[in-house]
Coordinates of C-alpha atoms and ligand atoms in Angstrom, one line a residue:
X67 CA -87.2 -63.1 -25.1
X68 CA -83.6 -61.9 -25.0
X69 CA -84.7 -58.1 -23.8
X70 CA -82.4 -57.4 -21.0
X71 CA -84.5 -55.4 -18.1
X72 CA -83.0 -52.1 -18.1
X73 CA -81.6 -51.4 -21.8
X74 CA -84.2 -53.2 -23.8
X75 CA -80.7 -54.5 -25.7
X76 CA -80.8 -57.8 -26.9
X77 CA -78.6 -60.0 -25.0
X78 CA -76.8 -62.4 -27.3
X79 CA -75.0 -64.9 -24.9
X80 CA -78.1 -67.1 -25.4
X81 CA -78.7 -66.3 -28.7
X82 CA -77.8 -69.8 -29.7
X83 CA -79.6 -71.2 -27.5
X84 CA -83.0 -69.4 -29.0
X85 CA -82.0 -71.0 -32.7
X86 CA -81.6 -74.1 -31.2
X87 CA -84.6 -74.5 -29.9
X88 CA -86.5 -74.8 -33.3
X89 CA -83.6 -76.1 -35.7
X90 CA -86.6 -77.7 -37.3
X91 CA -88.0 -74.0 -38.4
X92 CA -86.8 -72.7 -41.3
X93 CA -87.1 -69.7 -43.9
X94 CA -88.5 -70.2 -46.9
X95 CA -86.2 -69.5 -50.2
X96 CA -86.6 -70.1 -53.5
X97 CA -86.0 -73.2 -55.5
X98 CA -83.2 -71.4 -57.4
X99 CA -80.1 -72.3 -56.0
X100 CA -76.9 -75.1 -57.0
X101 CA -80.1 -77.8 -56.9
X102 CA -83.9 -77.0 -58.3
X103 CA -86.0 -78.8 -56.1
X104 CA -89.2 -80.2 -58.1
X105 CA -92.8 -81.3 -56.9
X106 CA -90.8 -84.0 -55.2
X107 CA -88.4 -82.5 -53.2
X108 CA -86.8 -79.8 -51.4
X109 CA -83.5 -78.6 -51.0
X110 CA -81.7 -77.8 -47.6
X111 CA -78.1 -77.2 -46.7
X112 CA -75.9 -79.8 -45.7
X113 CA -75.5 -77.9 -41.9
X114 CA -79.2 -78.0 -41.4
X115 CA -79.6 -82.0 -42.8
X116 CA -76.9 -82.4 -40.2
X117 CA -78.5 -80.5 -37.2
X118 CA -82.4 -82.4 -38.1
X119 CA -80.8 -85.6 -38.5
X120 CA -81.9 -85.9 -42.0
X121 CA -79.8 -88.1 -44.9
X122 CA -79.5 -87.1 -48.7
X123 CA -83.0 -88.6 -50.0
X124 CA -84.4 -88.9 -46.9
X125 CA -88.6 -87.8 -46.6
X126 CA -89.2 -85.0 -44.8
X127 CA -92.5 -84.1 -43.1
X128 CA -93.4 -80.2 -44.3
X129 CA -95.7 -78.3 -42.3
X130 CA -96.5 -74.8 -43.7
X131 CA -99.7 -72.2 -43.7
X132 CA -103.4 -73.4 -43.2
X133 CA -102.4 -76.6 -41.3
X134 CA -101.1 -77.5 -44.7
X135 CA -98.7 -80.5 -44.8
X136 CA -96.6 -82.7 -47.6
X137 CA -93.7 -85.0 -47.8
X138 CA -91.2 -84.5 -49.4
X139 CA -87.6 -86.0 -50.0
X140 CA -84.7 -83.7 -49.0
X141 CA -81.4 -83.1 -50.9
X142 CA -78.5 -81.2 -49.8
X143 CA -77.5 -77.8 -51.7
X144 CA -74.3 -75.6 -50.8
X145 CA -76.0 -73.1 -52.1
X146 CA -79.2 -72.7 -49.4
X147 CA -78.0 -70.4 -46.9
X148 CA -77.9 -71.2 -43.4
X149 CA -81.6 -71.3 -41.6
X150 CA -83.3 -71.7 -45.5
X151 CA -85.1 -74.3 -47.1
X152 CA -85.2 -73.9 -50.9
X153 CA -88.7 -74.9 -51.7
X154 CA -90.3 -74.9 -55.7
X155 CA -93.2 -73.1 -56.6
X156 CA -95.3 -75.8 -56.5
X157 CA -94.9 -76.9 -53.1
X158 CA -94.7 -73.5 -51.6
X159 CA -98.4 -73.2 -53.3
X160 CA -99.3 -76.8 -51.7
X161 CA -98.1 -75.5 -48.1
X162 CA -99.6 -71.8 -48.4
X163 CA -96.4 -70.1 -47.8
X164 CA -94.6 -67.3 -49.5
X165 CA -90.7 -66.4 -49.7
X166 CA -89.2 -65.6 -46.3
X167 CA -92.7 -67.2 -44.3
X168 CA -91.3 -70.4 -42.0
X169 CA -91.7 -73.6 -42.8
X170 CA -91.8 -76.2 -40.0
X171 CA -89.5 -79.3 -41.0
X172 CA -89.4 -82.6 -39.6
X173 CA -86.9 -85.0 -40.3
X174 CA -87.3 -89.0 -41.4
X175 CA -90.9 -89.9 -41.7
X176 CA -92.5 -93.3 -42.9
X177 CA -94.6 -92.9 -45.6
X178 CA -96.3 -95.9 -46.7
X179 CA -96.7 -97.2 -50.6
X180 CA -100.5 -95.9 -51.6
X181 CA -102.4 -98.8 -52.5
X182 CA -104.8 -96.4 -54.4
X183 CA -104.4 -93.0 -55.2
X184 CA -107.2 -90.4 -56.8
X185 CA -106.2 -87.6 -58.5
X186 CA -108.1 -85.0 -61.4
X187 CA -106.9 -82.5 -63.5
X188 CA -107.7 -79.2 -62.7
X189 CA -110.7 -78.0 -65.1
X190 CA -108.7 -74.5 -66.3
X191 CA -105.7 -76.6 -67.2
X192 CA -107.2 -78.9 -69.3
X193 CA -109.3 -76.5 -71.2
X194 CA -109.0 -77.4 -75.2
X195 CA -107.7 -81.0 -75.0
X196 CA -109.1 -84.2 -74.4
X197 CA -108.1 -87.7 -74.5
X198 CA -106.1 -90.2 -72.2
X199 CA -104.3 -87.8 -69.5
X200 CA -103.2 -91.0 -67.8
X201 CA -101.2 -92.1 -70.6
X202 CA -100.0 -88.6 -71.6
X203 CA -99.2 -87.4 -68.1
X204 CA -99.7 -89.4 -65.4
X205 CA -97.7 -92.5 -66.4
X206 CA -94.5 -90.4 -67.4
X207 CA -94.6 -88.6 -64.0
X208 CA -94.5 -91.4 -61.8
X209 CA -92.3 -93.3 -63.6
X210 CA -88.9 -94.9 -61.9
X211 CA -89.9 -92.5 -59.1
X212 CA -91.2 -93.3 -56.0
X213 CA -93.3 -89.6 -55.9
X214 CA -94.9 -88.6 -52.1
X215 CA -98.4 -87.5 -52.9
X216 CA -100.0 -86.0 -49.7
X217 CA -104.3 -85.5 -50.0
X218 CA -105.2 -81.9 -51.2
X219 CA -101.6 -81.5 -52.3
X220 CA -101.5 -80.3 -56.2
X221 CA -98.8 -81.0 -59.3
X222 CA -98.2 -79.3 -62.3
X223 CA -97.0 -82.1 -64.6
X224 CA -94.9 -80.6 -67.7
X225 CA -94.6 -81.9 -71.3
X226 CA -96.7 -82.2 -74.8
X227 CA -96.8 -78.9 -75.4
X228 CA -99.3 -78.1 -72.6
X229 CA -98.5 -78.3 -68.8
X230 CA -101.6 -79.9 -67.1
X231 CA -101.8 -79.2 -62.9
X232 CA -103.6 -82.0 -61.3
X233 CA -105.6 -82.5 -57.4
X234 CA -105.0 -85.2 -55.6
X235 CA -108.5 -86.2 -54.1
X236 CA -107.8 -89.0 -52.3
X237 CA -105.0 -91.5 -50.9
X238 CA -104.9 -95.0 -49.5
X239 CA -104.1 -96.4 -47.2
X240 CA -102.9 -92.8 -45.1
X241 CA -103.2 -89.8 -46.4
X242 CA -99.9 -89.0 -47.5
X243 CA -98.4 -92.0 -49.7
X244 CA -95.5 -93.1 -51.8
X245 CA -96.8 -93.8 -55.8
X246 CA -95.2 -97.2 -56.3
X247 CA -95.2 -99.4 -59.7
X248 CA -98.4 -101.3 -57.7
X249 CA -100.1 -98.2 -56.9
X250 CA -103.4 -97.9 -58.7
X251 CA -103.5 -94.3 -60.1
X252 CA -107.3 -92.9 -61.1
X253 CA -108.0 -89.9 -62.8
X254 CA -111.2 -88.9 -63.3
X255 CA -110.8 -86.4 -65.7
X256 CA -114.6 -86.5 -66.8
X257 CA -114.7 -84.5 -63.3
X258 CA -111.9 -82.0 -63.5
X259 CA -111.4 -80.0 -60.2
X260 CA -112.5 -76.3 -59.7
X261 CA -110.0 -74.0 -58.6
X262 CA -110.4 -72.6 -55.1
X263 CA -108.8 -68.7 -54.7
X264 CA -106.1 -69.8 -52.3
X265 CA -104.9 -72.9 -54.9
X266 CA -104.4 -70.5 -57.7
X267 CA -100.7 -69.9 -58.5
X268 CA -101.1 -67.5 -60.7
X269 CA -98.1 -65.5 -62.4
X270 CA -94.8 -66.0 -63.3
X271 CA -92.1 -66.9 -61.4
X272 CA -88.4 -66.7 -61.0
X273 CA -87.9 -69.3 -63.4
X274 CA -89.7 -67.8 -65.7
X275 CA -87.4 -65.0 -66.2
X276 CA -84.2 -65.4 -68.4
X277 CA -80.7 -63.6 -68.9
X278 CA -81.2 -61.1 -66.4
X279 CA -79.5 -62.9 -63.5
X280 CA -78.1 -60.1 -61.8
X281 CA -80.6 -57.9 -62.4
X282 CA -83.2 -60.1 -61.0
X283 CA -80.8 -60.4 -57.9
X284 CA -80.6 -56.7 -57.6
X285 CA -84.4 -55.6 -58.3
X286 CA -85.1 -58.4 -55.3
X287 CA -83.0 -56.5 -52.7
X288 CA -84.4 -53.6 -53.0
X289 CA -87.9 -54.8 -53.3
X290 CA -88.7 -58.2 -52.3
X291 CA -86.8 -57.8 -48.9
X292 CA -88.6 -54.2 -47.7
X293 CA -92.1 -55.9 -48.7
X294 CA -91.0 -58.7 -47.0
X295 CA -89.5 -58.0 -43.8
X296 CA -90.5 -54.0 -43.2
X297 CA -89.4 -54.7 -39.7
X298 CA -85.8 -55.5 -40.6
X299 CA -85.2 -51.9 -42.9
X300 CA -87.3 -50.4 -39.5
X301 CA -85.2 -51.8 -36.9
X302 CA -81.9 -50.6 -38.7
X303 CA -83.4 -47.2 -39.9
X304 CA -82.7 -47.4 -43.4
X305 CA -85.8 -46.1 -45.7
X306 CA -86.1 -48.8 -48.4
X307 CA -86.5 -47.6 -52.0
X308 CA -90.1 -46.3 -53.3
X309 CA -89.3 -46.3 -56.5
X310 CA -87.4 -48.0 -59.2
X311 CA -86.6 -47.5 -62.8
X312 CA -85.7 -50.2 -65.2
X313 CA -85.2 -49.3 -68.8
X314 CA -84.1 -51.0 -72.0
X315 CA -85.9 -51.7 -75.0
X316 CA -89.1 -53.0 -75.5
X317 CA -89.3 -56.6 -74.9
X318 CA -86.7 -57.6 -72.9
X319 CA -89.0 -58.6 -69.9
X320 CA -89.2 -55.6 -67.8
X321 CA -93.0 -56.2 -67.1
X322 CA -92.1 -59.6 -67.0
X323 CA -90.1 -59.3 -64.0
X324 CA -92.1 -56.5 -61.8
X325 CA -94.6 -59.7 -62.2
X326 CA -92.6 -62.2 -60.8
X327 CA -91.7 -60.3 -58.3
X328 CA -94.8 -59.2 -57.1
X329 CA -96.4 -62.9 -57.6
X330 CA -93.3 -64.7 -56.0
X331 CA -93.1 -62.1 -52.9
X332 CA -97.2 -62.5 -52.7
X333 CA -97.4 -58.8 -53.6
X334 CA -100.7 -57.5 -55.3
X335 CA -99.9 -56.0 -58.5
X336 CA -101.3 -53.3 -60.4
X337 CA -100.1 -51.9 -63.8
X338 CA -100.5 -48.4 -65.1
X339 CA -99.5 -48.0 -69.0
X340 CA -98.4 -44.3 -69.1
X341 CA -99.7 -43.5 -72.5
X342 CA -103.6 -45.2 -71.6
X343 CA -103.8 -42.8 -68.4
X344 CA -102.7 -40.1 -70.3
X345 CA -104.8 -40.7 -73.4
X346 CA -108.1 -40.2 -70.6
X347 CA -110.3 -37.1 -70.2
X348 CA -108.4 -34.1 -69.2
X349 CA -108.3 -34.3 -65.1
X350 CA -109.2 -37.6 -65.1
X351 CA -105.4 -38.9 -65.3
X352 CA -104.9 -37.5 -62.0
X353 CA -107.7 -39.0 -60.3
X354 CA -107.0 -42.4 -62.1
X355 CA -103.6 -41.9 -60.7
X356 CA -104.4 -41.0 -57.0
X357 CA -107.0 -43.6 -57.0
X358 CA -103.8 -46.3 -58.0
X359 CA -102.0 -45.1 -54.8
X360 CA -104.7 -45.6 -52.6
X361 CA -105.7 -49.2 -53.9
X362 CA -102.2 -49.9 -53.4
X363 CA -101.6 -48.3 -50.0
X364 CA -105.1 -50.5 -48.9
X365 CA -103.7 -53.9 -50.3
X366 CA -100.1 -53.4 -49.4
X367 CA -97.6 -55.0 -50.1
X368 CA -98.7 -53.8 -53.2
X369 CA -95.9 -53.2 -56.4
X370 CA -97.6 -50.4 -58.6
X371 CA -95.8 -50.8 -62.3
X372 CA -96.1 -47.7 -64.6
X373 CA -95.0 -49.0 -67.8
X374 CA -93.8 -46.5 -70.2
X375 CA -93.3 -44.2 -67.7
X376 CA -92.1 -41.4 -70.0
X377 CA -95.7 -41.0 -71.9
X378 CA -97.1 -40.1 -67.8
X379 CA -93.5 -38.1 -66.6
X380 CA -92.3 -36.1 -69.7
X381 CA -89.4 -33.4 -68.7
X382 CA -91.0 -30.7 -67.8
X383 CA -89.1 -28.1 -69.3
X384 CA -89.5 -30.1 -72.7
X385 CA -93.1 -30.5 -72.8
X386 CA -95.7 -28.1 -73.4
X387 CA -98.9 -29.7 -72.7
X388 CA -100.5 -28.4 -69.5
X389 CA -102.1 -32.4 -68.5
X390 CA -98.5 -33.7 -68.7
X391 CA -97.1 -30.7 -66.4
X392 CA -100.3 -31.6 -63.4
X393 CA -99.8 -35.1 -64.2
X394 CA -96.2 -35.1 -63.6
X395 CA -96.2 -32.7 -60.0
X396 CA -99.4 -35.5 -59.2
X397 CA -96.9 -38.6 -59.2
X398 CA -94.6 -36.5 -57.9
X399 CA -96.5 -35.6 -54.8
X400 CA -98.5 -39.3 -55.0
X401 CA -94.8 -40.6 -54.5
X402 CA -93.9 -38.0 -51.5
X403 CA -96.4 -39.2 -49.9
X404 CA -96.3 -42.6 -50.0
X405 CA -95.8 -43.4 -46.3
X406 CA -92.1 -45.6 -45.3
X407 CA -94.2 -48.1 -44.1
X408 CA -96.5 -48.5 -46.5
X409 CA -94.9 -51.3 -48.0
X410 CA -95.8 -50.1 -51.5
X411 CA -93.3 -50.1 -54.2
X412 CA -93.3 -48.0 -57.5
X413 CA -91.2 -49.9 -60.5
X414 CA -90.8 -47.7 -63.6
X415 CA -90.2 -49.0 -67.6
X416 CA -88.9 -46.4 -69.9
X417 CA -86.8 -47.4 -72.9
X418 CA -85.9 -43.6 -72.5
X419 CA -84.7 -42.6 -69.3
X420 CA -83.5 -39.5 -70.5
X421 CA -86.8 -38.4 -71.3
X422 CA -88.0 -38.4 -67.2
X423 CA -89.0 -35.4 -66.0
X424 CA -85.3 -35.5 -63.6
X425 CA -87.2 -34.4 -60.2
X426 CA -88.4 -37.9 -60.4
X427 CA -85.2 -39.8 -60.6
X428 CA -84.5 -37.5 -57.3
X429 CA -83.3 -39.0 -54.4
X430 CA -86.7 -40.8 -52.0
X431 CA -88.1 -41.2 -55.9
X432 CA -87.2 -43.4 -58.5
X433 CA -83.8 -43.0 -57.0
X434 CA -82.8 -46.7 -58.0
X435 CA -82.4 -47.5 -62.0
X436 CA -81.1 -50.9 -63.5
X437 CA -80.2 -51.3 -67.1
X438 CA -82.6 -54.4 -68.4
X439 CA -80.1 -54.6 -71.9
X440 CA -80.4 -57.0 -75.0
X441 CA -79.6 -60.4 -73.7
X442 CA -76.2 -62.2 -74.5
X443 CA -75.5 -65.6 -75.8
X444 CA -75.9 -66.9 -72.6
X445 CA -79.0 -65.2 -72.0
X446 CA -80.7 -66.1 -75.0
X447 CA -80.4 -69.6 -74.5
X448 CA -81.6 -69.2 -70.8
X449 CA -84.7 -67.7 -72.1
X450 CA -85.1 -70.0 -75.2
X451 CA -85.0 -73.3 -72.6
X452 CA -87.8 -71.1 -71.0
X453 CA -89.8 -70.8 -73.7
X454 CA -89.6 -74.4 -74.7
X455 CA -89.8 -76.3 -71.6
X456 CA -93.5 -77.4 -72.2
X457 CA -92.0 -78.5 -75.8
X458 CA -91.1 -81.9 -77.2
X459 CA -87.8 -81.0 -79.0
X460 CA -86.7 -83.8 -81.6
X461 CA -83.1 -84.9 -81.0
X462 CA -81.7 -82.6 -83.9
X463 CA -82.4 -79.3 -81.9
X464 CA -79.7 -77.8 -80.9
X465 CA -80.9 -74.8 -78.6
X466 CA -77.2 -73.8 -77.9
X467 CA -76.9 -73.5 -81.9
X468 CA -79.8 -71.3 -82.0
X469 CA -79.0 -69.3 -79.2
X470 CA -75.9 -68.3 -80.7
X471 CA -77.7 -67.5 -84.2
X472 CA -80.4 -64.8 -82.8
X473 CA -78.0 -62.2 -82.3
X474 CA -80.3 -59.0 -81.3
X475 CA -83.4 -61.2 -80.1
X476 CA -85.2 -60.1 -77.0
X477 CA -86.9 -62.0 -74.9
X478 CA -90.5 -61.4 -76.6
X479 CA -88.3 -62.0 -79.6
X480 CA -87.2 -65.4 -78.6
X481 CA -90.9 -66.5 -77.0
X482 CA -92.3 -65.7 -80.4
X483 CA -89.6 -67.9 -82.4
X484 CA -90.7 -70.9 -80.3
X485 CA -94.4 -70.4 -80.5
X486 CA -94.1 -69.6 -84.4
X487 CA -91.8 -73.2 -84.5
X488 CA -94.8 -75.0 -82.9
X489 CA -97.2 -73.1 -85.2
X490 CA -95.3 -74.4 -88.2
X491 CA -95.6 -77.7 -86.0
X492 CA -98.9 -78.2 -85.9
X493 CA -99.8 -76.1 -89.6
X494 CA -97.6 -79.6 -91.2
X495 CA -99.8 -81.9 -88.8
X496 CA -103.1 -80.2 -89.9
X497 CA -104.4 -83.8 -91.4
X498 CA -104.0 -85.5 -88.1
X499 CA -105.6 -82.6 -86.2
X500 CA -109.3 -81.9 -86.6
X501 CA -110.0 -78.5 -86.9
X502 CA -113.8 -78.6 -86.5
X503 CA -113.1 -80.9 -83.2
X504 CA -113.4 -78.1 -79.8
X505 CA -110.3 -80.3 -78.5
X506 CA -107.3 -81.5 -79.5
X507 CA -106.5 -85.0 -78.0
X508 CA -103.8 -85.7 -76.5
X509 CA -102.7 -88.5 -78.0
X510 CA -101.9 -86.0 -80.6
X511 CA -100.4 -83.4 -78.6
X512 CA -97.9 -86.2 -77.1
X513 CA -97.1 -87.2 -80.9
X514 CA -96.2 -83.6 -81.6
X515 CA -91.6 -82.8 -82.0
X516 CA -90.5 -79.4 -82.7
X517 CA -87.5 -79.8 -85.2
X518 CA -84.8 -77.9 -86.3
X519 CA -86.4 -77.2 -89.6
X520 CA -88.7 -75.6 -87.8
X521 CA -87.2 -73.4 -85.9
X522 CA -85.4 -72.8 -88.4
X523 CA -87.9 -71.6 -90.1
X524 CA -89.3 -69.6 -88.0
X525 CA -86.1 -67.8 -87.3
X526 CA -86.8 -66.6 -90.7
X527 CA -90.1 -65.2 -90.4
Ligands
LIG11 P1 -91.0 -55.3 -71.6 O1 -91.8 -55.0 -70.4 O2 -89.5 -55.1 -71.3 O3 -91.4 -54.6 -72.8 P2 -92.2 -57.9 -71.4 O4 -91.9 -58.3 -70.0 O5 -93.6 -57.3 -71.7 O6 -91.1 -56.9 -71.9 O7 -92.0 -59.1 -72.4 C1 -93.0 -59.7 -73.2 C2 -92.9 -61.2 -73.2 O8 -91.7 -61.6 -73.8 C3 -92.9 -61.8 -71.8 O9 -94.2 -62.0 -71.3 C4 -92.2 -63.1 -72.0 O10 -93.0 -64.1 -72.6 C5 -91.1 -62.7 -73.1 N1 -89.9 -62.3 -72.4 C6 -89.3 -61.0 -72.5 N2 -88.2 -61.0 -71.8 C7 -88.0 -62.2 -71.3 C8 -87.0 -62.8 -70.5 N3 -85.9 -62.0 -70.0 N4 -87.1 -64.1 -70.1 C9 -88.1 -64.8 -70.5 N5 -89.1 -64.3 -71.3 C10 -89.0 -63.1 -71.7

């Protein structure tokens, strides 16, 4: 409502009124903000705790997508903005929804302790190790913590060097319980789950992206929030960007980021590496490259990433091959033509922006660039507690220390230091570990600590 009869202007005087009617439905954020809510809980600001009634710690009843629901306990965050409920990846996945869908929240409900509680390991994750899951996983994650599990809800449990997401299959006696001390836990991993196309959480998020903070914040203006709400950058008349160029050196998570982007927004994602379209049969680059467009237009919101986007736009005036001059007018006009509404986004990688043909950095282009640099102090260790969070770091690993000591290290630079330090990990523990074995168990994996000595050494390789 709120049309006035003759204008069509909305009338605000009962505009309160409106919000006030559903103070229980809220927008979903991300679980980045002042508090990270995990599998366990969500986070909401203190306003809206005070307008549903709902106390610091206090289980809330989540209803989301697919008449999906979980439990969850709430915490307050400063940070949420007004109307939001910061929600992790895991439990967004669990309720079906994406950023910015609404998420129905109902204060205080009792959840009783689960006498019995079923869950299994999803078969994909466990793929490679065997052994006692319960011991490894299960036990650790419920400990001192009185967990909601909800039936069909799923977990990723972290640790032991490999992060293993579990079903739950069934609860007693309701179907959402608390996992007390007394609850009886069984996993029947002999049976892992298959994976069913709406479960799959597939790539990276937010979180997974370190050191480029502000960059992150930027690139999600201008392309999360046009796929996201097309009506809002309608409504006010502003065209939102097609086409965005991030450059900086090779492996400092450019592709990294269009990813998470397009998996955190729900975008599909398709990547075009400039120098493998070019390297195709003369004419066919520019069919390969209309056909992109149209798959993208037809499964919009769609993000269409063009890495090394200098090998498919060369300046014109600099290049002399004829493909790279009708390759370069094809994106141009493929870009042109890209309808407002089509809710498809271009995001360019060059580590030499210079190097563009310039009609394409032209305004209703790629007429957005941000500078993805070599990470800072800061950013290193942001990306190295990435890298090692599925890691069991012994006590004399100072990640701080090292972060400091990898001066010039991009982010592929610093994900290869930690997989080389559990390489050198598990090259010391090769009598304990059976090579001709298909799996490792897990006893083993949970007996694994990455030292100092070496990461250490694998600084130096
Ligand atoms: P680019 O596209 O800039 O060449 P990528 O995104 O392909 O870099 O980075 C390669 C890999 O290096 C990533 O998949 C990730 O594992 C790691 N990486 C690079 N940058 C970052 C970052 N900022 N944060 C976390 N990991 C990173």
């Amino acid at each position: 409502g709120g049309m006035d009869a003759d204008g069509g202007r909305k009338d605000f005087s009962t505009a309160i009124l409106e919000r006030k009617k559903a103070p229980n439905r809220l927008l979903v954020d991300d679980g980045e903000g002042d508090v990270v809510p995990d599998n366990s809980t969500v986070a909401l600001s203190p306003a809206a705790m005070e307008e549903l009634g709902v106390y610091v710690g206090d289980l809330v009843l989540l209803r989301g997508k697919r008449r999906r629901e979980t439990v969850c306990y709430a915490l307050p965050d400063e940070s949420c903005p007004e109307g939001r409920v910061r929600i992790g990846r895991g439990v967004r996945g669990n309720l079906r929804l994406k950023l910015g869908d609404v998420v129905t929240v109902n204060r205080r409900v009792a959840v009783p302790h689960g006498t019995r509680v079923q869950v299994t390991p999803f078969a994909d994750s466990i793929h490679g190790i065997s052994g006692d899951l319960f011991e490894a996983y299960l036990k650790p994650y419920f400990r001192n913590y009185l967990r909601p599990l909800c039936k069909g809800d799923s977990f990723l449990v972290r640790g032991n060097m490999r992060a293993v997401e579990f079903k739950v299959v069934a609860t007693e006696p309701a179907d959402c319980v608390l996992v007390a001390p007394d609850t009886v836990v069984f996993c029947a991993s002999d049976e892992p789950a298959k994976r069913e196309d709406e479960e799959r959480l597939d790539g990276p998020g937010y979180d997974d992206v370190g050191g480029v903070r502000k960059q992150l914040a930027q690139i999600r203006e201008l392309v999360e929030l046009p796929l996201r709400h097309p009506k809002l950058f309608q409504t006010l008349g502003v065209k939102p960007p097609k086409g965005i160029l991030l450059y900086g050196p090779p492996g400092t998570g450019k592709t990294l980021l269009a990813r998470a982007i397009a998996s955190e927004s729900g975008a599909h994602f398709v990547v075009v590496n400039g120098p493998e379209i070019m390297s195709k049969m003369a004419g066919e680059s520019e069919e390969n490259l209309r056909k992109v467009f149209e798959d993208a237009e037809k499964l919009a919101p769609s993000i269409i990433f063009m890495d090394e986007i200098d090998a498919i736009a060369p300046n014109r005036d600099k290049t002399h091959g004829e493909v790279e001059r009708r390759v370069v007018s094809q994106l141009l006009t493929l870009m042109d033509g890209l309808r407002p509404r089509a809710q498809v986004v271009v995001i360019g990688a060059t580590n030499r922006p210079n190097s563009l043909d310039p009609a394409l950095r032209r305004f209703g282009r790629f007429d957005r660039e941000l500078d993805i640099g070599v990470p800072d102090e800061v950013g290193r260790l942001e990306i190295l507690r990435i890298h090692s969070k599925d890691m069991p770091l012994a006590d004399d690993v100072d990640l701080e220390r090292i972060g400091k000591d990898t001066h010039g290290f991009v982010g592929a630079d610093l994900a290869a230091l930690c997989s080389e330090a559990a390489f050198q990990l598990i090259r010391e523990k090769m009598d304990v570990i059976d090579v001709e074995d298909e799996t490792i168990d897990v006893d083993v994996l949970n007996s694994l600590r990455v030292c100092n000595d070496h990461l250490k050494h694998a600084m130096e390789v």
